[in-house]
Amino acid sequence: MSPQVRVGLAIARYGLFLFVFLTQALEPPRLSGLRLIELAALYVILATVGYLFTQGRGRPRVLVPLEVALVFAIGLLAPRGSFWLSYFVVVVDAGFAFGRPPAIYASSVGIYVLLVVNAYLAWRPLDRDFAEALLSLLFGFVFATTATRQALEQMAARHESERLLRQLGEAHEKLQAYAAEVETLSVARERQRLAQEVQDSVAHTLTGLLVQLQAARRTLPTDPGAASARLASLEEVVRRGLDEVRRAVRAMRPENLESVGGIEAMQRLCAEFSERTGIRVTFLAEGQSPLKPAQEVLLYRALQECLTNAARHGRASNVWASLRPLNGRVELRVRDDGAGAAELTAGMGLSGMAERAEASGGRFLFRSSAGAGFESVMELPLDAAVTA
């Protein structure tokens, strides 16, 4: 039972009990003092049982029969006023206690029969007003039973939605883990493909070049002309080998960097990431520092890693990234508003970025705290060689 339903039932329950008690106590002829005390005690017990029911501190299928007995006893003790209104509280409680439609209808019919008996004992002599009252109470019972069933169906639908939402969240986490695994496998396969391509093309070319150079060295003392012709042919072999190396390097360079410049590639990466994940990314580039191709790759990969972490681990809503020159260095700073972590353990991505930055004469720093998001800074010297 939801908190809203508990509050609504509590207001209806205690307000109705107070109203019925006052009508029974004040309607002439007045009850004696002892009878009034007994009536008040029954209502206190009834209210206590109702409190236990709404708070879930007892067995509902035991508390409801107790409520029925108390209301029936109240009707016998003081058959005046609007005592029959208390039966509507009981029929609603019975609906929540039994839950299933057949049990709801059966309990409603049983309680209505008790109400008829209670009214029969109180309403004497029987007249037309008695029949009209029973008919109006029947319609009231039908309405209360139907409303209770509808409320139960809505609660069940809400619980089912919450269950499906939890399952969807679990499936989303599994999908993220699977995507990360697929990404890792794809990188490994791509590296294997590139290694095989280098082995098949570049290594083959260099091996042939070595053989030709050895032959040219042997013929140089005895036949300089033949050696010169052989060296001329080797130039073409070297040129083809250089083309193979360049092609392999281009294959390892991000596609965005291949088609546009470094800053524009990072802006495009942020826009694509924001469109794909729904996370708002603000990228600001200050100045136009000349970047080497390897620096562009390293900064691009660092930004890519930080964006991925913001979505996968931080569950951020906003990411702020800036690229600016700073005292002969270039600084990439990325910050998000995700959950953060009190204790941060660097994974392969962050550790790899730190190692590549250090190998290039720079540094890659990161920090995080619980509830304060994640922030990383990569600094590279502008005039140093970079290992991408």
Short mmCIF file of C-alpha atoms in Angstrom, two decimals:
data_model
loop_
_atom_site.label_atom_id
_atom_site.label_comp_id
_atom_site.label_asym_id
_atom_site.label_seq_id
_atom_site.Cartn_x
_atom_site.Cartn_y
_atom_site.Cartn_z
CA MET A 1 0.00 0.00 0.00
CA SER A 2 1.50 3.33 -1.06
CA PRO A 3 2.00 6.22 1.43
CA GLN A 4 -0.62 8.30 -0.42
CA VAL A 5 -3.22 5.54 -0.04
CA ARG A 6 -2.35 5.14 3.66
CA VAL A 7 -2.82 8.86 4.29
CA GLY A 8 -6.12 8.95 2.41
CA LEU A 9 -7.50 5.93 4.26
CA ALA A 10 -6.36 7.32 7.61
CA ILE A 11 -8.15 10.64 7.03
CA ALA A 12 -11.31 8.92 5.85
CA ARG A 13 -11.18 6.33 8.62
CA TYR A 14 -10.65 8.52 11.67
CA GLY A 15 -12.82 11.37 10.40
CA LEU A 16 -15.68 8.99 9.69
CA PHE A 17 -15.35 7.23 13.05
CA LEU A 18 -15.45 10.57 14.87
CA PHE A 19 -18.49 11.72 12.90
CA VAL A 20 -20.41 8.47 13.53
CA PHE A 21 -19.50 8.49 17.22
CA LEU A 22 -20.79 12.05 17.62
CA THR A 23 -24.07 11.26 15.84
CA GLN A 24 -24.60 8.24 18.07
CA ALA A 25 -23.67 10.10 21.23
CA LEU A 26 -25.67 13.27 20.61
CA GLU A 27 -28.81 11.91 19.01
CA PRO A 28 -31.69 11.83 21.51
CA PRO A 29 -32.40 10.08 23.70
CA ARG A 30 -28.91 10.55 25.10
CA LEU A 31 -26.86 7.47 25.98
CA SER A 32 -26.03 6.78 29.59
CA GLY A 33 -22.53 7.52 30.78
CA LEU A 34 -21.56 3.83 30.94
CA ARG A 35 -22.95 3.13 27.50
CA LEU A 36 -21.13 6.16 26.11
CA ILE A 37 -17.83 4.97 27.64
CA GLU A 38 -18.34 1.49 26.15
CA LEU A 39 -19.07 3.01 22.73
CA ALA A 40 -15.97 5.21 22.91
CA ALA A 41 -13.84 2.21 23.90
CA LEU A 42 -15.07 0.22 20.90
CA TYR A 43 -14.20 3.10 18.57
CA VAL A 44 -10.73 3.41 20.12
CA ILE A 45 -10.15 -0.30 19.56
CA LEU A 46 -11.52 -0.02 16.02
CA ALA A 47 -9.23 2.93 15.26
CA THR A 48 -6.25 1.01 16.69
CA VAL A 49 -6.99 -2.00 14.50
CA GLY A 50 -7.31 0.31 11.51
CA TYR A 51 -3.95 1.89 12.32
CA LEU A 52 -2.31 -1.53 12.47
CA PHE A 53 -3.90 -2.40 9.14
CA THR A 54 -2.77 0.72 7.28
CA GLN A 55 0.75 0.54 8.73
CA GLY A 56 1.14 -3.12 7.79
CA ARG A 57 1.83 -4.19 11.39
CA GLY A 58 -0.52 -7.13 11.49
CA ARG A 59 -2.00 -9.85 9.35
CA PRO A 60 -4.66 -8.14 7.19
CA ARG A 61 -6.81 -11.25 6.90
CA VAL A 62 -7.01 -11.41 10.70
CA LEU A 63 -7.52 -7.68 11.29
CA VAL A 64 -10.41 -7.35 8.83
CA PRO A 65 -12.68 -9.93 10.59
CA LEU A 66 -11.85 -8.15 13.86
CA GLU A 67 -12.93 -4.84 12.32
CA VAL A 68 -16.18 -6.44 11.14
CA ALA A 69 -16.90 -7.79 14.62
CA LEU A 70 -16.20 -4.39 16.22
CA VAL A 71 -18.46 -2.50 13.78
CA PHE A 72 -21.21 -5.08 14.29
CA ALA A 73 -20.89 -4.71 18.07
CA ILE A 74 -21.07 -0.92 17.75
CA GLY A 75 -24.28 -1.26 15.74
CA LEU A 76 -25.80 -3.43 18.47
CA LEU A 77 -24.59 -1.19 21.29
CA ALA A 78 -25.84 2.08 19.79
CA PRO A 79 -28.22 1.48 16.84
CA ARG A 80 -28.67 5.12 16.05
CA GLY A 81 -27.13 7.89 14.03
CA SER A 82 -25.06 6.87 11.00
CA PHE A 83 -23.37 3.75 12.43
CA TRP A 84 -23.74 1.95 9.06
CA LEU A 85 -21.17 4.31 7.50
CA SER A 86 -18.41 2.44 9.35
CA TYR A 87 -19.12 -0.59 7.18
CA PHE A 88 -17.77 1.26 4.14
CA VAL A 89 -14.36 1.54 5.83
CA VAL A 90 -14.43 -2.18 6.54
CA VAL A 91 -15.37 -3.15 2.97
CA VAL A 92 -12.47 -1.05 1.59
CA ASP A 93 -10.04 -2.66 4.06
CA ALA A 94 -11.32 -6.10 3.05
CA GLY A 95 -10.64 -5.29 -0.60
CA PHE A 96 -7.03 -4.35 0.14
CA ALA A 97 -6.59 -7.36 2.42
CA PHE A 98 -7.80 -10.03 -0.01
CA GLY A 99 -6.67 -8.42 -3.25
CA ARG A 100 -8.14 -10.76 -5.87
CA PRO A 101 -11.51 -9.88 -7.46
CA PRO A 102 -13.37 -13.07 -6.36
CA ALA A 103 -12.26 -12.59 -2.76
CA ILE A 104 -13.09 -8.87 -2.89
CA TYR A 105 -16.61 -9.54 -4.12
CA ALA A 106 -17.18 -12.39 -1.65
CA SER A 107 -16.02 -10.30 1.32
CA SER A 108 -18.16 -7.36 0.16
CA VAL A 109 -21.26 -9.57 -0.02
CA GLY A 110 -20.55 -11.06 3.41
CA ILE A 111 -20.09 -7.64 5.01
CA TYR A 112 -23.27 -6.38 3.38
CA VAL A 113 -25.21 -9.34 4.81
CA LEU A 114 -23.89 -8.47 8.29
CA LEU A 115 -24.91 -4.86 7.72
CA VAL A 116 -28.45 -6.00 6.82
CA VAL A 117 -28.61 -8.11 9.99
CA ASN A 118 -27.23 -5.24 12.03
CA ALA A 119 -29.76 -2.82 10.55
CA TYR A 120 -32.61 -5.32 10.98
CA LEU A 121 -31.86 -5.62 14.70
CA ALA A 122 -31.63 -1.84 15.07
CA TRP A 123 -34.44 -0.70 12.78
CA ARG A 124 -37.72 -1.71 14.34
CA PRO A 125 -40.48 -1.59 13.37
CA LEU A 126 -39.49 -2.27 9.74
CA ASP A 127 -40.93 0.18 7.22
CA ARG A 128 -40.41 1.58 3.76
CA ASP A 129 -37.50 3.73 4.93
CA PHE A 130 -35.68 0.54 5.99
CA ALA A 131 -35.94 -0.95 2.47
CA GLU A 132 -34.84 2.31 0.83
CA ALA A 133 -31.88 2.56 3.20
CA LEU A 134 -30.76 -1.01 2.41
CA LEU A 135 -31.05 -0.34 -1.33
CA SER A 136 -29.00 2.86 -1.11
CA LEU A 137 -26.41 1.03 1.02
CA LEU A 138 -26.23 -1.72 -1.61
CA PHE A 139 -25.39 0.83 -4.29
CA GLY A 140 -22.82 2.36 -1.94
CA PHE A 141 -21.23 -1.05 -1.42
CA VAL A 142 -21.06 -1.64 -5.17
CA PHE A 143 -19.37 1.72 -5.65
CA ALA A 144 -16.89 1.17 -2.78
CA THR A 145 -16.03 -2.34 -4.00
CA THR A 146 -15.50 -1.17 -7.59
CA ALA A 147 -13.38 1.80 -6.49
CA THR A 148 -11.26 -0.48 -4.30
CA ARG A 149 -10.67 -2.92 -7.14
CA GLN A 150 -9.70 -0.06 -9.46
CA ALA A 151 -7.28 1.30 -6.87
CA LEU A 152 -5.73 -2.17 -6.51
CA GLU A 153 -5.35 -2.50 -10.27
CA GLN A 154 -3.64 0.90 -10.44
CA MET A 155 -1.28 -0.08 -7.63
CA ALA A 156 -0.49 -3.37 -9.38
CA ALA A 157 0.14 -1.51 -12.64
CA ARG A 158 2.49 0.91 -10.85
CA HIS A 159 4.39 -1.93 -9.19
CA GLU A 160 4.67 -3.68 -12.56
CA SER A 161 5.99 -0.48 -14.13
CA GLU A 162 8.57 -0.12 -11.36
CA ARG A 163 9.59 -3.75 -11.82
CA LEU A 164 9.96 -3.30 -15.58
CA LEU A 165 11.92 -0.09 -14.99
CA ARG A 166 14.33 -1.95 -12.70
CA GLN A 167 14.70 -4.70 -15.28
CA LEU A 168 15.31 -2.09 -17.96
CA GLY A 169 18.00 -0.49 -15.80
CA GLU A 170 19.67 -3.85 -15.25
CA ALA A 171 19.46 -4.62 -18.97
CA HIS A 172 20.95 -1.20 -19.73
CA GLU A 173 23.90 -1.87 -17.42
CA LYS A 174 24.45 -5.28 -19.01
CA LEU A 175 24.26 -3.69 -22.44
CA GLN A 176 26.86 -1.11 -21.44
CA ALA A 177 29.13 -3.85 -20.14
CA TYR A 178 28.61 -5.81 -23.34
CA ALA A 179 29.33 -2.71 -25.43
CA ALA A 180 32.56 -2.15 -23.50
CA GLU A 181 33.53 -5.77 -24.06
CA VAL A 182 32.74 -5.52 -27.76
CA GLU A 183 34.78 -2.32 -27.97
CA THR A 184 37.74 -4.03 -26.31
CA LEU A 185 37.49 -7.01 -28.64
CA SER A 186 37.15 -4.72 -31.65
CA VAL A 187 40.29 -2.83 -30.66
CA ALA A 188 42.17 -6.09 -30.15
CA ARG A 189 41.03 -7.40 -33.53
CA GLU A 190 41.94 -4.14 -35.23
CA ARG A 191 45.39 -4.22 -33.71
CA GLN A 192 45.79 -7.82 -34.82
CA ARG A 193 44.67 -6.87 -38.32
CA LEU A 194 47.10 -3.96 -38.48
CA ALA A 195 49.91 -6.13 -37.14
CA GLN A 196 49.19 -8.74 -39.79
CA GLU A 197 49.02 -6.05 -42.47
CA VAL A 198 52.36 -4.63 -41.40
CA GLN A 199 53.80 -8.14 -41.37
CA ASP A 200 52.44 -8.91 -44.82
CA SER A 201 53.36 -5.64 -46.51
CA VAL A 202 55.92 -3.51 -44.67
CA ALA A 203 57.95 -6.40 -43.27
CA HIS A 204 57.96 -8.11 -46.64
CA THR A 205 59.17 -4.92 -48.33
CA LEU A 206 61.91 -4.35 -45.76
CA THR A 207 63.09 -7.95 -46.08
CA GLY A 208 63.41 -7.60 -49.84
CA LEU A 209 65.16 -4.28 -49.37
CA LEU A 210 67.70 -5.88 -47.03
CA VAL A 211 68.47 -8.64 -49.55
CA GLN A 212 68.93 -6.12 -52.38
CA LEU A 213 71.20 -3.92 -50.24
CA GLN A 214 73.37 -6.88 -49.38
CA ALA A 215 73.67 -7.80 -53.06
CA ALA A 216 74.51 -4.21 -53.99
CA ARG A 217 77.21 -4.09 -51.32
CA ARG A 218 78.80 -7.28 -52.72
CA THR A 219 78.81 -6.09 -56.34
CA LEU A 220 79.88 -2.51 -55.60
CA PRO A 221 83.69 -3.22 -55.61
CA THR A 222 83.64 -5.31 -58.79
CA ASP A 223 80.78 -3.79 -60.80
CA PRO A 224 79.88 -0.23 -59.70
CA GLY A 225 77.50 0.22 -62.62
CA ALA A 226 75.42 -2.81 -61.70
CA ALA A 227 75.47 -1.76 -58.07
CA SER A 228 74.25 1.75 -59.03
CA ALA A 229 71.41 0.29 -61.11
CA ARG A 230 70.46 -1.97 -58.24
CA LEU A 231 70.41 0.99 -55.82
CA ALA A 232 68.20 2.95 -58.20
CA SER A 233 65.68 0.11 -58.21
CA LEU A 234 65.82 0.04 -54.43
CA GLU A 235 64.59 3.65 -54.33
CA GLU A 236 61.30 2.52 -55.80
CA VAL A 237 61.10 -0.32 -53.27
CA VAL A 238 61.72 2.13 -50.41
CA ARG A 239 59.06 4.49 -51.81
CA ARG A 240 56.50 1.70 -51.91
CA GLY A 241 57.42 0.66 -48.37
CA LEU A 242 57.00 4.23 -47.16
CA ASP A 243 53.55 4.38 -48.75
CA GLU A 244 52.62 1.18 -46.92
CA VAL A 245 53.75 2.65 -43.60
CA ARG A 246 51.77 5.84 -44.19
CA ARG A 247 48.68 3.85 -45.08
CA ALA A 248 48.97 1.79 -41.87
CA VAL A 249 49.40 4.96 -39.80
CA ARG A 250 46.35 6.53 -41.42
CA ALA A 251 44.35 3.43 -40.53
CA MET A 252 45.17 3.99 -36.85
CA ARG A 253 44.20 7.66 -37.00
CA PRO A 254 40.58 8.52 -36.00
CA GLU A 255 38.28 9.11 -38.95
CA ASN A 256 37.26 12.58 -37.70
CA LEU A 257 40.90 13.65 -37.58
CA GLU A 258 41.44 12.30 -41.05
CA SER A 259 38.64 14.41 -42.56
CA VAL A 260 38.95 17.64 -40.50
CA GLY A 261 41.44 19.39 -38.22
CA GLY A 262 42.09 18.55 -34.58
CA ILE A 263 39.85 21.17 -32.93
CA GLU A 264 37.01 20.66 -35.39
CA ALA A 265 37.34 16.89 -34.92
CA MET A 266 36.97 17.30 -31.16
CA GLN A 267 33.92 19.52 -31.65
CA ARG A 268 32.41 16.91 -33.94
CA LEU A 269 33.19 14.18 -31.40
CA CYS A 270 31.39 16.15 -28.67
CA ALA A 271 28.37 16.79 -30.88
CA GLU A 272 28.11 13.13 -31.92
CA PHE A 273 28.53 11.96 -28.33
CA SER A 274 25.84 14.39 -27.09
CA GLU A 275 23.42 13.28 -29.80
CA ARG A 276 24.07 9.61 -29.10
CA THR A 277 23.85 9.70 -25.28
CA GLY A 278 21.69 12.75 -24.50
CA ILE A 279 24.48 14.19 -22.30
CA ARG A 280 25.04 17.90 -22.87
CA VAL A 281 28.67 18.60 -23.86
CA THR A 282 30.15 22.10 -23.94
CA PHE A 283 33.48 22.33 -25.77
CA LEU A 284 35.55 25.53 -25.79
CA ALA A 285 38.80 26.00 -27.73
CA GLU A 286 40.92 29.02 -26.78
CA GLY A 287 43.56 30.14 -29.25
CA GLN A 288 44.86 28.21 -32.25
CA SER A 289 48.01 26.46 -31.07
CA PRO A 290 49.81 24.49 -33.82
CA LEU A 291 49.40 20.82 -32.97
CA LYS A 292 51.35 17.94 -34.42
CA PRO A 293 49.29 15.10 -35.89
CA ALA A 294 50.33 12.78 -33.06
CA GLN A 295 49.28 15.40 -30.50
CA GLU A 296 45.90 15.71 -32.16
CA VAL A 297 45.44 11.96 -31.91
CA LEU A 298 46.46 11.84 -28.25
CA LEU A 299 44.22 14.76 -27.23
CA TYR A 300 41.35 13.35 -29.27
CA ARG A 301 41.71 9.95 -27.57
CA ALA A 302 41.88 11.58 -24.13
CA LEU A 303 38.67 13.53 -24.78
CA GLN A 304 37.04 10.36 -26.11
CA GLU A 305 38.02 8.41 -22.99
CA CYS A 306 36.70 11.11 -20.63
CA LEU A 307 33.37 11.32 -22.47
CA THR A 308 33.02 7.56 -22.37
CA ASN A 309 33.70 7.50 -18.62
CA ALA A 310 31.17 10.29 -18.03
CA ALA A 311 28.46 8.18 -19.66
CA ARG A 312 29.50 4.71 -18.54
CA HIS A 313 30.61 5.26 -14.96
CA GLY A 314 29.67 8.79 -13.90
CA ARG A 315 26.14 8.87 -15.31
CA ALA A 316 26.66 12.57 -15.90
CA SER A 317 24.15 15.02 -17.35
CA ASN A 318 26.68 17.68 -18.42
CA VAL A 319 30.30 17.64 -19.57
CA TRP A 320 32.52 20.71 -19.95
CA ALA A 321 35.69 20.44 -22.04
CA SER A 322 38.25 23.13 -22.89
CA LEU A 323 41.42 23.17 -25.02
CA ARG A 324 43.85 26.05 -24.57
CA PRO A 325 47.55 26.93 -24.86
CA LEU A 326 49.32 27.44 -21.54
CA ASN A 327 52.98 28.53 -21.22
CA GLY A 328 54.34 26.55 -24.12
CA ARG A 329 52.01 23.66 -23.49
CA VAL A 330 48.54 22.69 -24.61
CA GLU A 331 45.98 21.78 -21.94
CA LEU A 332 42.85 19.69 -22.35
CA ARG A 333 40.56 19.89 -19.32
CA VAL A 334 37.38 17.79 -19.09
CA ARG A 335 34.89 17.96 -16.21
CA ASP A 336 31.47 16.34 -15.67
CA ASP A 337 28.69 16.54 -13.07
CA GLY A 338 28.37 12.79 -12.58
CA ALA A 339 28.20 10.79 -9.38
CA GLY A 340 31.96 10.70 -8.88
CA ALA A 341 33.65 8.29 -6.49
CA ALA A 342 35.22 8.57 -3.05
CA GLU A 343 37.92 6.08 -4.06
CA LEU A 344 38.91 6.12 -7.72
CA THR A 345 40.77 3.23 -9.29
CA ALA A 346 42.21 3.99 -12.71
CA GLY A 347 41.26 1.45 -15.34
CA MET A 348 43.10 0.58 -18.51
CA GLY A 349 41.80 3.64 -20.33
CA LEU A 350 42.94 6.23 -17.78
CA SER A 351 46.21 4.39 -17.04
CA GLY A 352 46.94 4.15 -20.75
CA MET A 353 46.33 7.88 -21.20
CA ALA A 354 48.68 8.70 -18.32
CA GLU A 355 51.40 6.46 -19.75
CA ARG A 356 51.13 7.93 -23.26
CA ALA A 357 51.15 11.49 -21.90
CA GLU A 358 54.28 10.80 -19.83
CA ALA A 359 55.97 9.16 -22.82
CA SER A 360 55.33 12.38 -24.75
CA GLY A 361 56.79 14.63 -22.06
CA GLY A 362 53.42 15.66 -20.67
CA ARG A 363 51.09 14.49 -17.95
CA PHE A 364 47.54 13.27 -17.46
CA LEU A 365 45.91 13.97 -14.09
CA PHE A 366 42.43 13.13 -12.82
CA ARG A 367 40.47 13.52 -9.62
CA SER A 368 37.02 12.71 -8.31
CA SER A 369 34.99 12.69 -5.13
CA ALA A 370 31.58 11.28 -4.24
CA GLY A 371 28.86 13.54 -5.60
CA ALA A 372 31.32 16.01 -7.14
CA GLY A 373 31.81 14.49 -10.59
CA PHE A 374 35.07 13.70 -12.37
CA GLU A 375 37.75 16.03 -13.72
CA SER A 376 40.80 15.24 -15.83
CA VAL A 377 43.62 17.36 -17.27
CA MET A 378 46.05 16.43 -20.05
CA GLU A 379 49.04 18.69 -20.71
CA LEU A 380 51.43 18.24 -23.64
CA PRO A 381 54.47 20.32 -24.56
CA LEU A 382 54.00 21.99 -27.92
CA ASP A 383 57.63 21.61 -29.01
CA ALA A 384 58.23 17.98 -28.02
CA ALA A 385 57.84 14.75 -29.92
CA VAL A 386 54.64 12.93 -29.05
CA THR A 387 54.03 9.21 -28.76
CA ALA A 388 50.46 8.69 -29.90
#
